[in-house]
């Protein structure tokens, strides 16, 4: 990893969060949703460049005991392909390895081809036994 990139275990502010999601190709979120969601994170990782700009992030949400979900894995396109997604995942997995109780369940929704990255951290496709579902508001 580039030595001028710093890793922080904290959520970004709402404006940075919403901007990076869109820049990285993720769906936009409302300011109201971002304020609520970010403060209820179980754990978060923020990557910042030398100018302290947010260039990557990832979060764990859930109940903190039985169920966890990895969300918001995003890296600014100008910094993609340099291993920052792996850095974010490694930080999230270190947290889970240390804090997730035995038999807890960790899930994520993977866009293709990002599923290949998540497989490196032990995640497997649920299909055909089960499939992911969602409802958007």
PDB file of C-alpha atoms in Angstrom:
ATOM      1  CA  UNK A   1       0.000   0.000   0.000  1.00  0.00           C
ATOM      2  CA  UNK A   2       1.088   3.547  -0.694  1.00  0.00           C
ATOM      3  CA  UNK A   3       2.672   5.031   2.454  1.00  0.00           C
ATOM      4  CA  UNK A   4       0.803   8.304   1.859  1.00  0.00           C
ATOM      5  CA  UNK A   5      -2.538   6.518   2.360  1.00  0.00           C
ATOM      6  CA  UNK A   6      -3.704   6.347   5.965  1.00  0.00           C
ATOM      7  CA  UNK A   7      -6.153   3.814   7.404  1.00  0.00           C
ATOM      8  CA  UNK A   8      -8.689   5.008   9.973  1.00  0.00           C
ATOM      9  CA  UNK A   9     -11.203   2.922  11.901  1.00  0.00           C
ATOM     10  CA  UNK A  10     -13.972   5.478  11.675  1.00  0.00           C
ATOM     11  CA  UNK A  11     -16.864   6.365   9.431  1.00  0.00           C
ATOM     12  CA  UNK A  12     -16.486   9.272   7.022  1.00  0.00           C
ATOM     13  CA  UNK A  13     -18.816  12.242   7.364  1.00  0.00           C
ATOM     14  CA  UNK A  14     -22.116  12.066   5.507  1.00  0.00           C
ATOM     15  CA  UNK A  15     -21.105  14.272   2.582  1.00  0.00           C
ATOM     16  CA  UNK A  16     -17.875  12.356   1.942  1.00  0.00           C
ATOM     17  CA  UNK A  17     -19.735   9.056   2.234  1.00  0.00           C
ATOM     18  CA  UNK A  18     -22.405  10.028  -0.277  1.00  0.00           C
ATOM     19  CA  UNK A  19     -19.849  11.472  -2.711  1.00  0.00           C
ATOM     20  CA  UNK A  20     -17.538   8.443  -2.639  1.00  0.00           C
ATOM     21  CA  UNK A  21     -20.441   6.031  -3.138  1.00  0.00           C
ATOM     22  CA  UNK A  22     -21.449   7.833  -6.332  1.00  0.00           C
ATOM     23  CA  UNK A  23     -17.866   8.315  -7.560  1.00  0.00           C
ATOM     24  CA  UNK A  24     -17.171   4.606  -7.056  1.00  0.00           C
ATOM     25  CA  UNK A  25     -20.318   3.597  -8.962  1.00  0.00           C
ATOM     26  CA  UNK A  26     -22.515   2.641  -5.996  1.00  0.00           C
ATOM     27  CA  UNK A  27     -26.116   3.799  -5.629  1.00  0.00           C
ATOM     28  CA  UNK A  28     -26.730   7.237  -4.130  1.00  0.00           C
ATOM     29  CA  UNK A  29     -28.059   7.570  -0.575  1.00  0.00           C
ATOM     30  CA  UNK A  30     -30.021  10.346   1.094  1.00  0.00           C
ATOM     31  CA  UNK A  31     -28.431  12.609   3.680  1.00  0.00           C
ATOM     32  CA  UNK A  32     -31.054  11.442   6.212  1.00  0.00           C
ATOM     33  CA  UNK A  33     -30.211   7.810   5.585  1.00  0.00           C
ATOM     34  CA  UNK A  34     -26.474   8.449   5.664  1.00  0.00           C
ATOM     35  CA  UNK A  35     -26.662  10.226   9.037  1.00  0.00           C
ATOM     36  CA  UNK A  36     -28.596   7.370  10.626  1.00  0.00           C
ATOM     37  CA  UNK A  37     -26.711   4.550   8.940  1.00  0.00           C
ATOM     38  CA  UNK A  38     -23.188   5.785   9.555  1.00  0.00           C
ATOM     39  CA  UNK A  39     -23.725   6.337  13.276  1.00  0.00           C
ATOM     40  CA  UNK A  40     -25.095   2.799  13.601  1.00  0.00           C
ATOM     41  CA  UNK A  41     -22.083   1.088  12.017  1.00  0.00           C
ATOM     42  CA  UNK A  42     -20.610  -1.810  13.959  1.00  0.00           C
ATOM     43  CA  UNK A  43     -17.165  -1.063  12.499  1.00  0.00           C
ATOM     44  CA  UNK A  44     -15.821   1.086   9.680  1.00  0.00           C
ATOM     45  CA  UNK A  45     -12.653   1.662   7.691  1.00  0.00           C
ATOM     46  CA  UNK A  46     -11.771   4.888   5.901  1.00  0.00           C
ATOM     47  CA  UNK A  47      -8.728   5.331   3.660  1.00  0.00           C
ATOM     48  CA  UNK A  48      -7.437   8.873   3.212  1.00  0.00           C
ATOM     49  CA  UNK A  49      -4.734  10.297   0.974  1.00  0.00           C
ATOM     50  CA  UNK A  50      -2.032  12.778   2.038  1.00  0.00           C
ATOM     51  CA  UNK A  51      -4.547  15.623   1.603  1.00  0.00           C
ATOM     52  CA  UNK A  52      -6.933  13.785   4.005  1.00  0.00           C
ATOM     53  CA  UNK A  53      -9.420  13.168   1.187  1.00  0.00           C
ATOM     54  CA  UNK A  54     -11.506  10.020   1.487  1.00  0.00           C
ATOM     55  CA  UNK A  55     -10.354   7.602  -1.227  1.00  0.00           C
ATOM     56  CA  UNK A  56     -11.801   4.329   0.111  1.00  0.00           C
ATOM     57  CA  UNK A  57     -14.179   2.934   2.703  1.00  0.00           C
ATOM     58  CA  UNK A  58     -15.997  -0.110   3.982  1.00  0.00           C
ATOM     59  CA  UNK A  59     -18.361  -0.835   6.852  1.00  0.00           C
ATOM     60  CA  UNK A  60     -19.776  -3.651   8.921  1.00  0.00           C
ATOM     61  CA  UNK A  61     -23.385  -3.342  10.011  1.00  0.00           C
ATOM     62  CA  UNK A  62     -25.555  -5.721  12.000  1.00  0.00           C
ATOM     63  CA  UNK A  63     -26.517  -6.657  15.523  1.00  0.00           C
ATOM     64  CA  UNK A  64     -22.946  -7.098  16.742  1.00  0.00           C
ATOM     65  CA  UNK A  65     -23.474 -10.678  17.871  1.00  0.00           C
ATOM     66  CA  UNK A  66     -25.336 -13.056  15.582  1.00  0.00           C
ATOM     67  CA  UNK A  67     -25.469 -11.273  12.246  1.00  0.00           C
ATOM     68  CA  UNK A  68     -23.101  -8.982  10.391  1.00  0.00           C
ATOM     69  CA  UNK A  69     -23.156  -7.574   6.876  1.00  0.00           C
ATOM     70  CA  UNK A  70     -20.263  -6.050   4.971  1.00  0.00           C
ATOM     71  CA  UNK A  71     -21.383  -2.970   3.043  1.00  0.00           C
ATOM     72  CA  UNK A  72     -20.097   0.149   1.320  1.00  0.00           C
ATOM     73  CA  UNK A  73     -16.869  -1.288  -0.062  1.00  0.00           C
ATOM     74  CA  UNK A  74     -15.840   1.589  -2.292  1.00  0.00           C
ATOM     75  CA  UNK A  75     -12.589   2.917  -3.740  1.00  0.00           C
ATOM     76  CA  UNK A  76     -12.291   6.111  -5.757  1.00  0.00           C
ATOM     77  CA  UNK A  77     -11.668   5.091  -9.405  1.00  0.00           C
ATOM     78  CA  UNK A  78      -8.419   7.130  -9.441  1.00  0.00           C
ATOM     79  CA  UNK A  79      -7.088   4.750  -6.764  1.00  0.00           C
ATOM     80  CA  UNK A  80      -8.542   1.450  -7.996  1.00  0.00           C
ATOM     81  CA  UNK A  81      -6.276  -1.407  -9.005  1.00  0.00           C
ATOM     82  CA  UNK A  82      -3.706  -0.599  -6.307  1.00  0.00           C
ATOM     83  CA  UNK A  83      -4.825  -3.038  -3.610  1.00  0.00           C
ATOM     84  CA  UNK A  84      -6.969  -0.651  -1.568  1.00  0.00           C
ATOM     85  CA  UNK A  85     -10.032  -2.893  -1.789  1.00  0.00           C
ATOM     86  CA  UNK A  86      -7.912  -5.671  -0.286  1.00  0.00           C
ATOM     87  CA  UNK A  87      -6.732  -3.309   2.449  1.00  0.00           C
ATOM     88  CA  UNK A  88     -10.320  -2.439   3.334  1.00  0.00           C
ATOM     89  CA  UNK A  89     -11.390  -6.095   3.345  1.00  0.00           C
ATOM     90  CA  UNK A  90      -8.381  -7.120   5.456  1.00  0.00           C
ATOM     91  CA  UNK A  91      -9.256  -4.491   8.075  1.00  0.00           C
ATOM     92  CA  UNK A  92     -12.904  -5.580   8.141  1.00  0.00           C
ATOM     93  CA  UNK A  93     -11.951  -9.250   8.382  1.00  0.00           C
ATOM     94  CA  UNK A  94      -9.481  -8.544  11.189  1.00  0.00           C
ATOM     95  CA  UNK A  95     -12.317  -6.940  13.140  1.00  0.00           C
ATOM     96  CA  UNK A  96     -14.624  -9.899  12.520  1.00  0.00           C
ATOM     97  CA  UNK A  97     -11.911 -12.459  13.312  1.00  0.00           C
ATOM     98  CA  UNK A  98     -11.423 -10.760  16.682  1.00  0.00           C
ATOM     99  CA  UNK A  99     -15.008  -9.819  17.604  1.00  0.00           C
ATOM    100  CA  UNK A 100     -17.533 -12.071  15.858  1.00  0.00           C
ATOM    101  CA  UNK A 101     -18.779 -14.820  18.200  1.00  0.00           C
ATOM    102  CA  UNK A 102     -18.709 -18.471  17.167  1.00  0.00           C
ATOM    103  CA  UNK A 103     -21.494 -19.356  14.716  1.00  0.00           C
ATOM    104  CA  UNK A 104     -22.221 -15.751  13.797  1.00  0.00           C
ATOM    105  CA  UNK A 105     -23.225 -15.172  10.184  1.00  0.00           C
ATOM    106  CA  UNK A 106     -21.498 -12.631   7.946  1.00  0.00           C
ATOM    107  CA  UNK A 107     -23.070 -11.748   4.629  1.00  0.00           C
ATOM    108  CA  UNK A 108     -22.509  -9.351   1.762  1.00  0.00           C
ATOM    109  CA  UNK A 109     -23.962  -8.601  -1.630  1.00  0.00           C
ATOM    110  CA  UNK A 110     -21.241  -8.859  -4.257  1.00  0.00           C
ATOM    111  CA  UNK A 111     -21.295  -7.258  -7.657  1.00  0.00           C
ATOM    112  CA  UNK A 112     -19.453  -9.230 -10.332  1.00  0.00           C
ATOM    113  CA  UNK A 113     -16.419  -9.288 -10.620  1.00  0.00           C
ATOM    114  CA  UNK A 114     -15.922  -8.108  -6.998  1.00  0.00           C
ATOM    115  CA  UNK A 115     -17.151 -11.524  -5.855  1.00  0.00           C
ATOM    116  CA  UNK A 116     -13.683 -12.829  -6.759  1.00  0.00           C
ATOM    117  CA  UNK A 117     -12.130 -10.527  -4.154  1.00  0.00           C
ATOM    118  CA  UNK A 118     -14.582 -11.646  -1.469  1.00  0.00           C
ATOM    119  CA  UNK A 119     -13.933 -15.317  -2.233  1.00  0.00           C
ATOM    120  CA  UNK A 120     -10.305 -14.714  -1.237  1.00  0.00           C
ATOM    121  CA  UNK A 121     -11.588 -13.869   2.258  1.00  0.00           C
ATOM    122  CA  UNK A 122     -13.634 -17.064   2.590  1.00  0.00           C
ATOM    123  CA  UNK A 123     -16.997 -15.887   1.266  1.00  0.00           C
ATOM    124  CA  UNK A 124     -18.980 -18.335  -0.877  1.00  0.00           C
ATOM    125  CA  UNK A 125     -21.985 -17.938  -3.150  1.00  0.00           C
ATOM    126  CA  UNK A 126     -25.220 -18.900  -1.409  1.00  0.00           C
ATOM    127  CA  UNK A 127     -26.970 -20.177  -4.563  1.00  0.00           C
ATOM    128  CA  UNK A 128     -28.484 -22.613  -5.263  1.00  0.00           C
ATOM    129  CA  UNK A 129     -29.351 -23.330  -1.612  1.00  0.00           C
ATOM    130  CA  UNK A 130     -30.423 -19.726  -1.058  1.00  0.00           C
ATOM    131  CA  UNK A 131     -30.405 -16.483  -2.998  1.00  0.00           C
ATOM    132  CA  UNK A 132     -30.086 -12.870  -1.981  1.00  0.00           C
ATOM    133  CA  UNK A 133     -33.194 -10.725  -2.078  1.00  0.00           C
ATOM    134  CA  UNK A 134     -33.849  -7.034  -1.572  1.00  0.00           C
ATOM    135  CA  UNK A 135     -36.480  -4.325  -1.562  1.00  0.00           C
ATOM    136  CA  UNK A 136     -35.570  -0.713  -2.269  1.00  0.00           C
ATOM    137  CA  UNK A 137     -37.423   2.325  -0.902  1.00  0.00           C
TER     138      UNK A 137
END
